[in-house]
Amino acid sequence: MTTTDELDLITRMRSEVVNRKELTGENLFLAWGYPTAVVLFMEFVALLIWNEDWCAWLWTGIPLVGVPLMVYFLNEDYERTHHRTLEANIVLMMWIFIGFASCVGGTAMGFTGVFPQCYCAYQGLLVGMGCFMTGIILHFRPKIICGIIASVLSVVPLFLQGDLWSWQLLVASLVSVIALIIPGHLFRRYVKQQRYE
């Protein structure tokens, strides 16, 4: 091997190391945040205008949009890196558990008749705690702060009962903005800065 070949090999290896990007999932918060916030806000507005039972089924738009976006971003990350760090695995498993707990908890609340009283608070607390724990695991302070604020705000729906029930959806939409959209944008910007440094 000549000196030129060795230098070319070193340059290529260095380029591969510099361009290797760890799987961060920086788009996942936004993939769930926007559909959740928008759909819950639409459900709130629809209930104010029409006050019909069908309005309560608008929530199905959240997984219909969120799941394909999540699969797309996870595949994009995997194609880019072909590996996943321990932290990324922990965060991914935690959010899968939160989604599972949300579905099981919502179903149980529906059968016991406490869904209108508790679900928005329960959902907000799960999302706020997930944001907080993600911030702790990834050492990203804005997610920690947003998670705390969202968890505290998730208690508000417990005070909006009876005729004020539909306002719980507005609070839940706000919790999604605080726990998912704001830290999602901040984390995405942070990851981009880290990649180009």
Short mmCIF file of C-alpha atoms in Angstrom, two decimals:
data_model
loop_
_atom_site.label_atom_id
_atom_site.label_comp_id
_atom_site.label_asym_id
_atom_site.label_seq_id
_atom_site.Cartn_x
_atom_site.Cartn_y
_atom_site.Cartn_z
CA MET A 1 0.00 0.00 0.00
CA THR A 2 1.42 3.34 -1.01
CA THR A 3 1.43 6.46 1.14
CA THR A 4 -1.29 7.98 -1.04
CA ASP A 5 -3.52 4.92 -0.58
CA GLU A 6 -2.97 5.02 3.18
CA LEU A 7 -3.87 8.72 3.31
CA ASP A 8 -7.01 8.06 1.24
CA LEU A 9 -8.00 5.23 3.59
CA ILE A 10 -7.46 7.43 6.67
CA THR A 11 -9.47 10.24 5.08
CA ARG A 12 -12.34 7.88 4.26
CA MET A 13 -12.34 6.35 7.74
CA ARG A 14 -12.29 9.79 9.36
CA SER A 15 -15.16 10.94 7.13
CA GLU A 16 -17.24 7.88 8.10
CA VAL A 17 -16.65 8.50 11.82
CA VAL A 18 -17.46 12.21 11.55
CA ASN A 19 -20.61 11.57 9.50
CA ARG A 20 -21.85 8.72 11.70
CA LYS A 21 -24.98 9.94 13.42
CA GLU A 22 -26.34 8.32 16.52
CA LEU A 23 -30.00 7.42 16.57
CA THR A 24 -31.64 10.22 18.53
CA GLY A 25 -35.32 10.06 17.67
CA GLU A 26 -35.41 13.85 17.56
CA ASN A 27 -38.55 13.81 15.41
CA LEU A 28 -40.61 11.41 17.53
CA PHE A 29 -41.76 14.05 20.02
CA LEU A 30 -43.04 16.13 17.10
CA ALA A 31 -44.56 13.09 15.35
CA TRP A 32 -46.83 12.56 18.36
CA GLY A 33 -47.03 16.13 19.65
CA TYR A 34 -48.62 17.80 16.64
CA PRO A 35 -51.31 15.15 15.98
CA THR A 36 -52.19 15.00 19.68
CA ALA A 37 -52.40 18.77 20.18
CA VAL A 38 -54.28 19.42 16.93
CA VAL A 39 -56.77 16.55 17.28
CA LEU A 40 -57.56 17.34 20.93
CA PHE A 41 -58.06 21.00 20.03
CA MET A 42 -60.33 20.01 17.10
CA GLU A 43 -62.31 17.74 19.43
CA PHE A 44 -62.68 20.61 21.93
CA VAL A 45 -63.94 22.98 19.20
CA ALA A 46 -66.27 20.34 17.70
CA LEU A 47 -67.81 19.65 21.12
CA LEU A 48 -68.37 23.38 21.67
CA ILE A 49 -70.03 23.81 18.26
CA TRP A 50 -72.02 20.59 17.81
CA ASN A 51 -71.96 18.87 21.22
CA GLU A 52 -72.60 15.50 19.53
CA ASP A 53 -71.37 12.05 20.55
CA TRP A 54 -69.41 11.60 17.32
CA CYS A 55 -67.11 14.48 18.32
CA ALA A 56 -65.62 12.34 21.08
CA TRP A 57 -64.34 9.88 18.45
CA LEU A 58 -62.04 12.42 16.81
CA TRP A 59 -59.26 11.16 19.12
CA THR A 60 -58.81 8.22 16.73
CA GLY A 61 -56.98 10.65 14.45
CA ILE A 62 -54.05 10.70 16.91
CA PRO A 63 -52.85 7.11 16.34
CA LEU A 64 -53.91 7.19 12.67
CA VAL A 65 -51.39 9.99 12.09
CA GLY A 66 -48.89 9.33 14.91
CA VAL A 67 -48.18 5.64 14.30
CA PRO A 68 -47.21 5.98 10.59
CA LEU A 69 -45.06 9.02 11.40
CA MET A 70 -43.34 7.14 14.23
CA VAL A 71 -42.64 4.13 11.99
CA TYR A 72 -41.29 6.43 9.26
CA PHE A 73 -38.93 8.29 11.60
CA LEU A 74 -37.73 5.10 13.32
CA ASN A 75 -36.96 3.52 9.92
CA GLU A 76 -35.20 6.69 8.79
CA ASP A 77 -33.05 6.66 11.93
CA TYR A 78 -32.27 2.96 11.56
CA GLU A 79 -31.28 3.34 7.90
CA ARG A 80 -29.01 6.21 8.87
CA THR A 81 -27.23 4.45 11.73
CA HIS A 82 -27.97 0.68 11.73
CA HIS A 83 -27.66 0.73 15.51
CA ARG A 84 -29.39 2.08 18.56
CA THR A 85 -27.71 3.28 21.74
CA LEU A 86 -28.71 1.99 25.16
CA GLU A 87 -30.26 5.37 26.04
CA ALA A 88 -32.31 5.37 22.82
CA ASN A 89 -33.53 1.83 23.57
CA ILE A 90 -34.56 2.80 27.11
CA VAL A 91 -36.42 5.89 25.91
CA LEU A 92 -38.16 3.98 23.11
CA MET A 93 -39.27 1.16 25.45
CA MET A 94 -40.46 3.71 28.02
CA TRP A 95 -42.64 5.50 25.45
CA ILE A 96 -44.03 2.20 24.17
CA PHE A 97 -44.96 1.37 27.77
CA ILE A 98 -46.58 4.83 28.18
CA GLY A 99 -48.65 4.24 25.03
CA PHE A 100 -49.67 0.81 26.29
CA ALA A 101 -50.53 2.18 29.76
CA SER A 102 -52.56 4.96 28.14
CA CYS A 103 -54.63 2.49 26.09
CA VAL A 104 -55.16 0.02 28.94
CA GLY A 105 -55.92 2.81 31.43
CA GLY A 106 -58.35 4.50 29.05
CA THR A 107 -60.14 1.21 28.36
CA ALA A 108 -60.41 0.43 32.07
CA MET A 109 -61.70 3.94 32.79
CA GLY A 110 -64.27 3.58 30.01
CA PHE A 111 -65.64 0.34 31.49
CA THR A 112 -65.72 1.73 35.03
CA GLY A 113 -67.40 4.97 34.00
CA VAL A 114 -64.68 7.35 35.22
CA PHE A 115 -63.25 8.14 31.76
CA PRO A 116 -64.67 11.71 31.54
CA GLN A 117 -63.49 12.55 35.04
CA CYS A 118 -59.95 11.15 34.96
CA TYR A 119 -58.59 10.33 31.52
CA CYS A 120 -57.20 13.74 30.46
CA ALA A 121 -55.42 14.09 33.80
CA TYR A 122 -54.09 10.51 33.57
CA GLN A 123 -52.90 11.00 29.99
CA GLY A 124 -51.29 14.36 30.78
CA LEU A 125 -49.46 12.91 33.77
CA LEU A 126 -48.12 9.99 31.71
CA VAL A 127 -46.89 12.30 28.94
CA GLY A 128 -45.40 14.79 31.41
CA MET A 129 -43.57 12.04 33.30
CA GLY A 130 -42.37 10.54 30.01
CA CYS A 131 -40.98 13.90 28.92
CA PHE A 132 -39.31 14.35 32.33
CA MET A 133 -37.74 10.87 32.28
CA THR A 134 -36.57 11.32 28.67
CA GLY A 135 -34.86 14.54 29.70
CA ILE A 136 -33.18 12.78 32.64
CA ILE A 137 -31.96 9.86 30.49
CA LEU A 138 -30.70 12.07 27.65
CA HIS A 139 -29.36 14.79 30.00
CA PHE A 140 -31.43 17.44 28.24
CA ARG A 141 -32.63 20.09 30.69
CA PRO A 142 -35.47 21.65 28.57
CA LYS A 143 -37.24 18.26 28.48
CA ILE A 144 -36.89 17.95 32.25
CA ILE A 145 -38.40 21.41 32.81
CA CYS A 146 -41.21 20.90 30.26
CA GLY A 147 -41.98 17.50 31.80
CA ILE A 148 -42.37 19.04 35.26
CA ILE A 149 -44.61 21.85 33.96
CA ALA A 150 -46.78 19.40 31.98
CA SER A 151 -47.10 17.04 34.97
CA VAL A 152 -48.23 19.88 37.23
CA LEU A 153 -50.65 21.18 34.56
CA SER A 154 -52.11 17.68 34.12
CA VAL A 155 -53.90 18.05 37.47
CA VAL A 156 -56.08 20.90 36.14
CA PRO A 157 -58.55 18.61 34.26
CA LEU A 158 -59.58 17.06 37.59
CA PHE A 159 -61.19 20.42 38.47
CA LEU A 160 -63.04 20.69 35.13
CA GLN A 161 -66.01 18.40 35.67
CA GLY A 162 -69.65 18.33 34.58
CA ASP A 163 -70.48 21.02 32.02
CA LEU A 164 -66.80 22.03 31.92
CA TRP A 165 -65.69 18.55 30.78
CA SER A 166 -64.90 19.60 27.21
CA TRP A 167 -62.40 22.13 28.57
CA GLN A 168 -60.31 19.19 29.74
CA LEU A 169 -59.50 18.59 26.08
CA LEU A 170 -58.12 22.13 25.75
CA VAL A 171 -55.88 21.57 28.78
CA ALA A 172 -54.77 18.19 27.39
CA SER A 173 -53.91 19.89 24.09
CA LEU A 174 -51.86 22.48 25.99
CA VAL A 175 -50.08 19.69 27.91
CA SER A 176 -49.17 18.09 24.56
CA VAL A 177 -47.70 21.39 23.36
CA ILE A 178 -45.65 21.78 26.55
CA ALA A 179 -44.54 18.14 26.93
CA LEU A 180 -44.06 17.15 23.27
CA ILE A 181 -43.94 20.03 20.78
CA ILE A 182 -41.80 22.60 22.63
CA PRO A 183 -39.14 20.13 23.87
CA GLY A 184 -39.33 18.34 20.50
CA HIS A 185 -38.31 21.48 18.61
CA LEU A 186 -35.65 22.38 21.18
CA PHE A 187 -34.18 18.86 21.07
CA ARG A 188 -34.26 18.77 17.27
CA ARG A 189 -32.34 22.05 17.11
CA TYR A 190 -29.86 20.75 19.73
CA VAL A 191 -29.25 17.52 17.77
CA LYS A 192 -28.65 19.47 14.54
CA GLN A 193 -26.14 21.72 16.31
CA GLN A 194 -24.33 18.67 17.73
CA ARG A 195 -24.12 17.04 14.30
CA TYR A 196 -22.54 20.03 12.61
CA GLU A 197 -20.00 20.85 15.31
#
